[in-house]
């Protein structure tokens, strides 16, 4: 009996767990992963055209970026910063998802127009330094970084 790829977690040494319910095997198959400039992205959630232009993403001086390794407190940090920056959420007069308050730069799941977002804008990202927008490196935008334990 053949075991489907999504159930072969213990048979393969190279696997990628994207969520508690989805296991994707990385055995040379590019069905689930997109390798862009040496970094792997989940193919289903990323826009290759946005990645190609990420270097030119227009940052503002009051932008706040949460740049982290996966599984190192990203969502927790996003929650804390959004409570600080968005008074309406703190007072529970406005219920907004974390992904909308502090969307992932490389995974724009809700197709938010980043240019039209009011300042200060909060973003989260797992991209390495060499893929980060060059404006982030040159401007006064704030970068919050977490360390994995």
Short mmCIF file of C-alpha atoms in Angstrom, two decimals:
data_model
loop_
_atom_site.label_atom_id
_atom_site.label_comp_id
_atom_site.label_asym_id
_atom_site.label_seq_id
_atom_site.Cartn_x
_atom_site.Cartn_y
_atom_site.Cartn_z
CA UNK A 1 0.00 0.00 0.00
CA UNK A 2 1.38 3.40 -0.99
CA UNK A 3 1.48 6.19 1.58
CA UNK A 4 0.52 9.66 0.23
CA UNK A 5 3.24 12.33 0.34
CA UNK A 6 1.34 14.34 2.94
CA UNK A 7 1.49 11.41 5.37
CA UNK A 8 5.16 10.47 4.88
CA UNK A 9 6.43 12.68 7.70
CA UNK A 10 8.36 9.90 9.41
CA UNK A 11 9.65 8.39 6.18
CA UNK A 12 11.40 11.51 4.92
CA UNK A 13 14.14 13.53 6.57
CA UNK A 14 13.40 16.68 4.56
CA UNK A 15 9.91 17.98 5.19
CA UNK A 16 8.27 21.35 5.61
CA UNK A 17 5.40 21.77 8.07
CA UNK A 18 3.33 24.76 7.04
CA UNK A 19 0.62 24.31 9.64
CA UNK A 20 -0.39 21.66 12.15
CA UNK A 21 -2.56 20.04 9.47
CA UNK A 22 -0.39 20.30 6.37
CA UNK A 23 2.91 18.54 5.84
CA UNK A 24 4.70 19.12 2.55
CA UNK A 25 7.58 16.91 1.47
CA UNK A 26 10.59 18.72 -0.02
CA UNK A 27 12.08 15.99 -2.16
CA UNK A 28 13.06 18.14 -5.14
CA UNK A 29 9.42 18.80 -6.00
CA UNK A 30 8.65 22.51 -6.51
CA UNK A 31 4.91 21.96 -6.23
CA UNK A 32 4.69 23.64 -2.81
CA UNK A 33 7.82 25.74 -2.53
CA UNK A 34 9.11 28.63 -4.57
CA UNK A 35 12.84 29.24 -4.29
CA UNK A 36 13.50 32.92 -4.91
CA UNK A 37 17.04 34.28 -4.63
CA UNK A 38 18.03 31.42 -2.36
CA UNK A 39 15.03 31.65 0.01
CA UNK A 40 12.02 29.29 0.09
CA UNK A 41 8.48 30.66 0.07
CA UNK A 42 5.14 28.82 0.22
CA UNK A 43 4.16 28.87 -3.45
CA UNK A 44 0.41 29.07 -2.81
CA UNK A 45 0.61 32.28 -0.80
CA UNK A 46 3.25 34.39 -2.50
CA UNK A 47 3.02 36.71 -5.51
CA UNK A 48 6.19 36.32 -7.56
CA UNK A 49 5.75 39.78 -9.12
CA UNK A 50 5.62 41.37 -5.67
CA UNK A 51 8.79 39.49 -4.66
CA UNK A 52 10.59 40.71 -7.77
CA UNK A 53 9.73 44.31 -6.83
CA UNK A 54 10.16 43.94 -3.06
CA UNK A 55 13.51 45.72 -3.20
CA UNK A 56 11.69 48.86 -4.39
CA UNK A 57 8.84 48.69 -1.86
CA UNK A 58 8.19 52.26 -0.68
CA UNK A 59 8.75 52.47 3.07
CA UNK A 60 7.69 55.40 5.22
CA UNK A 61 9.65 56.82 8.12
CA UNK A 62 6.93 55.81 10.59
CA UNK A 63 6.50 52.22 9.34
CA UNK A 64 7.08 49.44 11.85
CA UNK A 65 8.40 46.06 10.70
CA UNK A 66 8.41 42.89 12.79
CA UNK A 67 11.21 40.87 11.18
CA UNK A 68 11.54 37.40 12.71
CA UNK A 69 12.48 33.80 12.21
CA UNK A 70 9.43 31.55 11.90
CA UNK A 71 8.12 30.24 15.23
CA UNK A 72 9.93 32.89 17.30
CA UNK A 73 7.06 34.98 18.64
CA UNK A 74 5.95 36.81 15.50
CA UNK A 75 2.20 36.73 16.16
CA UNK A 76 2.70 37.60 19.81
CA UNK A 77 4.83 40.61 18.85
CA UNK A 78 2.29 41.66 16.21
CA UNK A 79 -0.45 41.56 18.86
CA UNK A 80 1.55 43.68 21.33
CA UNK A 81 2.46 46.30 18.72
CA UNK A 82 -1.09 46.52 17.37
CA UNK A 83 -2.37 47.09 20.91
CA UNK A 84 0.11 49.94 21.26
CA UNK A 85 -0.58 51.53 17.88
CA UNK A 86 -4.33 50.94 17.46
CA UNK A 87 -6.36 52.33 20.36
CA UNK A 88 -9.66 51.10 18.92
CA UNK A 89 -8.59 47.50 19.20
CA UNK A 90 -7.38 47.95 22.76
CA UNK A 91 -10.80 49.26 23.81
CA UNK A 92 -12.52 46.41 21.94
CA UNK A 93 -14.54 48.89 19.89
CA UNK A 94 -13.00 47.49 16.75
CA UNK A 95 -12.27 43.82 16.07
CA UNK A 96 -9.65 43.43 13.35
CA UNK A 97 -7.65 40.30 12.51
CA UNK A 98 -3.94 40.33 13.20
CA UNK A 99 -3.25 39.68 9.52
CA UNK A 100 -5.08 42.91 8.68
CA UNK A 101 -3.50 45.04 11.44
CA UNK A 102 0.03 43.80 10.76
CA UNK A 103 0.05 41.90 7.45
CA UNK A 104 2.96 39.80 6.28
CA UNK A 105 4.89 41.73 3.67
CA UNK A 106 5.70 38.73 1.51
CA UNK A 107 2.37 36.92 2.02
CA UNK A 108 -0.38 39.43 1.26
CA UNK A 109 -3.21 36.93 1.80
CA UNK A 110 -6.02 39.51 1.95
CA UNK A 111 -4.75 41.50 -1.05
CA UNK A 112 -4.35 44.68 0.99
CA UNK A 113 -3.16 47.73 -0.92
CA UNK A 114 -0.12 48.62 1.18
CA UNK A 115 0.20 52.06 -0.39
CA UNK A 116 -3.27 53.11 0.80
CA UNK A 117 -2.80 51.98 4.40
CA UNK A 118 -2.78 54.91 6.84
CA UNK A 119 0.36 55.67 8.82
CA UNK A 120 1.81 54.27 10.92
CA UNK A 121 1.76 50.97 9.04
CA UNK A 122 2.66 47.72 10.79
CA UNK A 123 4.17 44.82 8.83
CA UNK A 124 5.52 41.40 9.67
CA UNK A 125 8.02 39.42 7.65
CA UNK A 126 10.27 36.39 7.67
CA UNK A 127 12.42 37.54 4.74
CA UNK A 128 16.18 37.57 5.24
CA UNK A 129 18.04 40.87 5.30
CA UNK A 130 19.22 40.61 1.70
CA UNK A 131 15.60 40.40 0.47
CA UNK A 132 14.23 43.22 2.64
CA UNK A 133 13.23 46.43 0.86
CA UNK A 134 16.20 48.75 0.46
CA UNK A 135 14.11 51.61 1.85
CA UNK A 136 13.91 49.68 5.11
CA UNK A 137 17.69 49.77 5.33
CA UNK A 138 17.99 53.47 4.45
CA UNK A 139 15.05 55.17 6.22
CA UNK A 140 14.00 55.71 9.80
CA UNK A 141 11.38 52.94 9.78
CA UNK A 142 11.36 50.95 13.02
CA UNK A 143 12.38 47.29 12.96
CA UNK A 144 11.34 45.00 15.79
CA UNK A 145 13.31 41.76 15.79
CA UNK A 146 12.70 38.67 17.91
CA UNK A 147 15.22 35.95 18.66
CA UNK A 148 14.35 32.28 18.68
CA UNK A 149 14.99 30.54 21.97
#
